[in-house]
Amino acid sequence: MTQHPTQSPQFFLTAPSPCPYIEGQFERKVFTHLVGEKAPELNDLLTQGGFRRSQNIAYRPACETCRACVSVRIRAEEFRPSKNMKRVTQKNADLIGAVHDAEPTTEQYSLFRAYLDARHRKGGMSDMTVLDYAMMVEDTHVDTKIIEYRRRGPDSFITGTGQGALIAVALSDTMADGLSMVYSFYDPAQEERSLGTYMILDHIARARTAGLPHVYLGYWVHGSQKMAYKIRFQPQEHLGPKGWERYEATDNGG
């Protein structure tokens, strides 16, 4: 009988459930737990293999009849913003992102609830309580940070923090080869700022500063309007049967 080391991860398969992206399809996921001192190393390995993290779970699609979900990562050093992205950066020049330990606050949850109610009222996260949110943020065994975006204050260049109301939040993991954007949300009343795009641009800048080659965006689903924004950040790499391969769209949104 073969003996396996007790530290080896065990993988499990979920039961089929309706796909949230493609009507008529059913999704299944393979998942494992990210716990203990080996969790950061395992998270790096699995993310590079197409997994995503949610709390202390790493998962990836394992659908029987569909391969539409494609893992995407931006090549940070080579990235060049489009004209529209430059305008987004200029529009949010009054904001600064302060990095904090992965600790939830009531202010974050209030913004999170407003975002879900406005943008994802029928989504799978729509009924998340304050306790659920706290678990999403702090149930991590890897290098996870919260970035809080506020307006710049007169002493922001010294403190690195903004002032006033919380405008946007990003939950991010730092790995050996990049930053992984786990989840982000923002004030839905400030739609004109294009804050979702801005936070991705900010993560690209942070990855460059840290000397990290990639920003992981999770899954892109061809034909899904919800996921269409991810393809605009060029150049990027897609994970396929031959590994990570460069992908450049002919139109990245101007």
Short mmCIF file of C-alpha atoms in Angstrom, two decimals:
data_model
loop_
_atom_site.label_atom_id
_atom_site.label_comp_id
_atom_site.label_asym_id
_atom_site.label_seq_id
_atom_site.Cartn_x
_atom_site.Cartn_y
_atom_site.Cartn_z
CA MET A 1 0.00 0.00 0.00
CA THR A 2 1.38 3.38 -1.01
CA GLN A 3 1.93 5.80 1.85
CA HIS A 4 1.39 9.51 1.17
CA PRO A 5 3.01 12.25 3.25
CA THR A 6 0.59 13.82 5.70
CA GLN A 7 1.51 17.26 4.30
CA SER A 8 0.32 16.40 0.77
CA PRO A 9 -2.88 18.27 -0.16
CA GLN A 10 -6.08 16.32 -0.65
CA PHE A 11 -8.31 17.32 -3.54
CA PHE A 12 -12.10 17.10 -3.66
CA LEU A 13 -14.72 17.52 -6.39
CA THR A 14 -17.96 19.44 -5.97
CA ALA A 15 -21.34 18.25 -7.23
CA PRO A 16 -22.64 19.85 -10.46
CA SER A 17 -24.44 23.21 -10.09
CA PRO A 18 -25.79 25.77 -12.59
CA CYS A 19 -23.03 27.82 -14.21
CA PRO A 20 -23.23 31.54 -13.33
CA TYR A 21 -21.65 32.58 -16.65
CA ILE A 22 -23.04 30.34 -19.40
CA GLU A 23 -26.74 29.60 -19.46
CA GLY A 24 -27.59 25.92 -19.65
CA GLN A 25 -24.18 24.74 -18.49
CA PHE A 26 -23.31 23.11 -15.18
CA GLU A 27 -20.09 23.73 -13.31
CA ARG A 28 -17.97 21.55 -11.07
CA LYS A 29 -14.89 22.56 -9.12
CA VAL A 30 -11.89 20.69 -7.80
CA PHE A 31 -10.63 22.16 -4.54
CA THR A 32 -8.21 21.73 -1.66
CA HIS A 33 -7.48 23.46 1.65
CA LEU A 34 -4.73 26.05 2.09
CA VAL A 35 -3.69 25.69 5.71
CA GLY A 36 -0.50 25.48 7.74
CA GLU A 37 2.99 26.75 7.14
CA LYS A 38 3.13 25.31 3.62
CA ALA A 39 0.04 27.27 2.52
CA PRO A 40 1.93 30.17 0.82
CA GLU A 41 4.11 27.78 -1.19
CA LEU A 42 1.10 25.67 -2.17
CA ASN A 43 -0.93 28.76 -3.09
CA ASP A 44 1.86 29.92 -5.42
CA LEU A 45 2.03 26.51 -7.10
CA LEU A 46 -1.73 26.13 -7.49
CA THR A 47 -2.30 29.70 -8.71
CA GLN A 48 0.33 29.15 -11.38
CA GLY A 49 -1.65 26.01 -12.27
CA GLY A 50 -4.93 27.88 -12.73
CA PHE A 51 -6.42 27.76 -9.25
CA ARG A 52 -8.02 30.67 -7.40
CA ARG A 53 -8.21 31.28 -3.65
CA SER A 54 -11.36 31.87 -1.60
CA GLN A 55 -10.67 32.02 2.16
CA ASN A 56 -8.57 28.93 2.91
CA ILE A 57 -9.77 27.08 -0.20
CA ALA A 58 -7.97 26.84 -3.55
CA TYR A 59 -10.24 25.83 -6.43
CA ARG A 60 -10.44 25.63 -10.19
CA PRO A 61 -13.17 24.61 -12.68
CA ALA A 62 -13.45 20.90 -13.47
CA CYS A 63 -16.51 20.95 -15.70
CA GLU A 64 -17.27 17.80 -17.67
CA THR A 65 -18.48 19.34 -20.95
CA CYS A 66 -17.02 22.85 -20.99
CA ARG A 67 -13.58 24.51 -20.95
CA ALA A 68 -14.71 28.12 -21.31
CA CYS A 69 -13.01 29.38 -18.12
CA VAL A 70 -9.46 30.47 -18.90
CA SER A 71 -6.93 31.60 -16.28
CA VAL A 72 -5.55 35.06 -17.09
CA ARG A 73 -2.49 36.94 -15.87
CA ILE A 74 -1.14 40.31 -17.03
CA ARG A 75 2.51 40.73 -17.98
CA ALA A 76 3.09 43.70 -15.70
CA GLU A 77 6.43 44.96 -17.01
CA GLU A 78 5.30 44.93 -20.65
CA PHE A 79 1.86 46.40 -19.98
CA ARG A 80 1.08 49.67 -21.75
CA PRO A 81 -2.20 51.43 -20.89
CA SER A 82 -4.65 52.38 -23.61
CA LYS A 83 -5.77 55.99 -24.00
CA ASN A 84 -8.94 55.21 -22.07
CA MET A 85 -6.93 53.64 -19.23
CA LYS A 86 -4.73 56.73 -19.05
CA ARG A 87 -7.88 58.81 -18.65
CA VAL A 88 -9.04 56.50 -15.84
CA THR A 89 -5.71 56.98 -14.04
CA GLN A 90 -5.95 60.75 -14.40
CA LYS A 91 -9.54 60.74 -13.19
CA ASN A 92 -8.47 58.95 -10.01
CA ALA A 93 -5.26 60.91 -9.40
CA ASP A 94 -6.87 62.26 -6.22
CA LEU A 95 -6.96 58.75 -4.69
CA ILE A 96 -4.31 56.84 -2.78
CA GLY A 97 -4.33 53.18 -1.78
CA ALA A 98 -3.14 52.35 1.73
CA VAL A 99 -2.03 48.76 2.41
CA HIS A 100 -3.30 47.11 5.60
CA ASP A 101 -3.21 43.65 7.14
CA ALA A 102 -6.16 41.45 6.17
CA GLU A 103 -8.50 42.69 8.88
CA PRO A 104 -12.18 43.50 8.22
CA THR A 105 -13.86 46.71 9.37
CA THR A 106 -17.46 47.86 9.59
CA GLU A 107 -16.66 50.61 7.08
CA GLN A 108 -15.45 48.03 4.58
CA TYR A 109 -18.54 45.91 5.06
CA SER A 110 -20.86 48.90 4.55
CA LEU A 111 -19.17 49.64 1.23
CA PHE A 112 -19.20 45.93 0.33
CA ARG A 113 -22.96 45.73 0.97
CA ALA A 114 -23.66 48.85 -1.08
CA TYR A 115 -21.61 47.40 -3.94
CA LEU A 116 -23.38 44.01 -3.87
CA ASP A 117 -26.84 45.59 -3.62
CA ALA A 118 -26.13 47.83 -6.61
CA ARG A 119 -24.11 45.50 -8.85
CA HIS A 120 -24.71 41.87 -7.81
CA ARG A 121 -28.13 41.76 -6.18
CA LYS A 122 -28.84 38.29 -7.60
CA GLY A 123 -25.30 36.95 -7.35
CA GLY A 124 -24.01 34.14 -5.18
CA MET A 125 -22.57 36.60 -2.65
CA SER A 126 -25.71 38.73 -2.30
CA ASP A 127 -26.72 37.30 1.09
CA MET A 128 -23.28 37.58 2.75
CA THR A 129 -23.49 38.76 6.35
CA VAL A 130 -20.89 40.80 8.22
CA LEU A 131 -19.52 37.51 9.59
CA ASP A 132 -19.27 36.06 6.08
CA TYR A 133 -17.37 39.15 4.98
CA ALA A 134 -15.01 38.90 7.94
CA MET A 135 -14.25 35.29 7.03
CA MET A 136 -13.60 36.24 3.40
CA VAL A 137 -10.98 38.77 4.51
CA GLU A 138 -9.23 37.19 7.47
CA ASP A 139 -9.50 33.43 6.81
CA THR A 140 -6.17 33.21 5.02
CA HIS A 141 -2.91 31.38 5.59
CA VAL A 142 -1.03 33.22 2.83
CA ASP A 143 0.33 36.77 2.43
CA THR A 144 -2.94 38.65 2.06
CA LYS A 145 -3.44 42.40 2.31
CA ILE A 146 -6.35 44.85 2.17
CA ILE A 147 -5.83 48.00 0.10
CA GLU A 148 -8.14 50.87 1.07
CA TYR A 149 -8.57 53.68 -1.46
CA ARG A 150 -9.44 57.16 -0.20
CA ARG A 151 -8.89 60.72 -1.37
CA ARG A 152 -5.43 62.10 -0.86
CA GLY A 153 -4.90 64.38 2.12
CA PRO A 154 -2.30 67.10 2.74
CA ASP A 155 0.00 64.64 4.55
CA SER A 156 -0.62 61.57 2.37
CA PHE A 157 2.86 61.83 0.86
CA ILE A 158 4.21 61.22 4.38
CA THR A 159 1.69 58.77 5.84
CA GLY A 160 0.81 56.86 2.68
CA THR A 161 -2.87 56.98 3.65
CA GLY A 162 -5.80 59.03 2.44
CA GLN A 163 -8.60 60.74 4.26
CA GLY A 164 -12.38 60.87 4.16
CA ALA A 165 -14.81 58.17 3.14
CA LEU A 166 -13.70 54.78 1.88
CA ILE A 167 -14.14 54.71 -1.92
CA ALA A 168 -12.78 51.32 -2.97
CA VAL A 169 -11.21 48.18 -1.51
CA ALA A 170 -9.04 45.39 -2.92
CA LEU A 171 -8.23 42.08 -1.24
CA SER A 172 -4.95 40.82 -2.72
CA ASP A 173 -2.41 38.04 -2.28
CA THR A 174 1.32 38.56 -2.78
CA MET A 175 3.04 35.56 -4.33
CA ALA A 176 6.55 34.79 -5.50
CA ASP A 177 5.74 35.72 -9.11
CA GLY A 178 3.00 38.32 -8.82
CA LEU A 179 -0.07 39.80 -7.22
CA SER A 180 -3.36 37.92 -7.25
CA MET A 181 -6.51 40.04 -7.04
CA VAL A 182 -8.83 37.94 -4.89
CA TYR A 183 -11.77 40.37 -4.74
CA SER A 184 -12.41 44.08 -5.14
CA PHE A 185 -15.37 46.39 -4.67
CA TYR A 186 -16.13 50.10 -4.72
CA ASP A 187 -18.67 52.85 -4.15
CA PRO A 188 -21.37 52.25 -6.80
CA ALA A 189 -22.31 55.94 -6.67
CA GLN A 190 -18.95 56.80 -8.26
CA GLU A 191 -19.40 54.82 -11.45
CA GLU A 192 -17.80 57.59 -13.53
CA ARG A 193 -14.41 56.87 -11.94
CA SER A 194 -14.21 53.35 -13.48
CA LEU A 195 -12.82 52.14 -10.16
CA GLY A 196 -12.65 48.49 -11.16
CA THR A 197 -10.29 49.37 -14.00
CA TYR A 198 -8.36 51.76 -11.77
CA MET A 199 -7.66 49.11 -9.13
CA ILE A 200 -6.27 46.74 -11.75
CA LEU A 201 -4.03 49.52 -13.10
CA ASP A 202 -2.89 50.25 -9.55
CA HIS A 203 -2.02 46.58 -9.00
CA ILE A 204 0.01 46.53 -12.21
CA ALA A 205 1.97 49.55 -10.95
CA ARG A 206 2.48 47.88 -7.55
CA ALA A 207 3.70 44.66 -9.18
CA ARG A 208 6.22 46.61 -11.25
CA THR A 209 7.49 48.47 -8.20
CA ALA A 210 7.91 45.18 -6.33
CA GLY A 211 9.66 43.54 -9.29
CA LEU A 212 6.87 41.00 -9.72
CA PRO A 213 6.17 39.89 -13.30
CA HIS A 214 2.43 39.13 -13.14
CA VAL A 215 -0.96 40.29 -11.96
CA TYR A 216 -3.42 37.39 -11.76
CA LEU A 217 -7.03 38.30 -12.65
CA GLY A 218 -8.71 34.93 -12.23
CA TYR A 219 -10.87 33.51 -15.02
CA TRP A 220 -11.91 34.98 -18.33
CA VAL A 221 -14.94 33.42 -20.01
CA HIS A 222 -15.26 34.08 -23.73
CA GLY A 223 -18.71 35.44 -24.48
CA SER A 224 -19.44 36.44 -20.88
CA GLN A 225 -20.13 40.15 -20.55
CA LYS A 226 -19.23 39.97 -16.84
CA MET A 227 -15.69 38.90 -17.72
CA ALA A 228 -15.14 41.00 -20.87
CA TYR A 229 -13.14 43.70 -19.06
CA LYS A 230 -10.25 41.34 -18.29
CA ILE A 231 -9.21 40.95 -21.91
CA ARG A 232 -8.47 44.69 -22.19
CA PHE A 233 -5.25 44.52 -20.15
CA GLN A 234 -2.58 43.64 -22.69
CA PRO A 235 -0.27 41.84 -23.10
CA GLN A 236 -1.45 38.93 -21.00
CA GLU A 237 -1.02 35.20 -20.76
CA HIS A 238 -3.69 32.50 -20.84
CA LEU A 239 -3.27 29.07 -19.30
CA GLY A 240 -3.92 26.29 -21.81
CA PRO A 241 -2.99 22.66 -22.40
CA LYS A 242 0.60 23.71 -23.22
CA GLY A 243 0.95 25.96 -20.18
CA TRP A 244 0.92 29.76 -20.02
CA GLU A 245 0.90 31.28 -23.51
CA ARG A 246 0.99 34.91 -24.58
CA TYR A 247 -2.33 36.36 -25.74
CA GLU A 248 -2.87 39.73 -27.38
CA ALA A 249 -6.29 40.83 -28.56
CA THR A 250 -6.59 42.99 -31.66
CA ASP A 251 -8.81 45.48 -29.78
CA ASN A 252 -8.21 46.20 -26.10
CA GLY A 253 -10.81 48.87 -25.65
CA GLY A 254 -8.88 51.95 -26.88
#
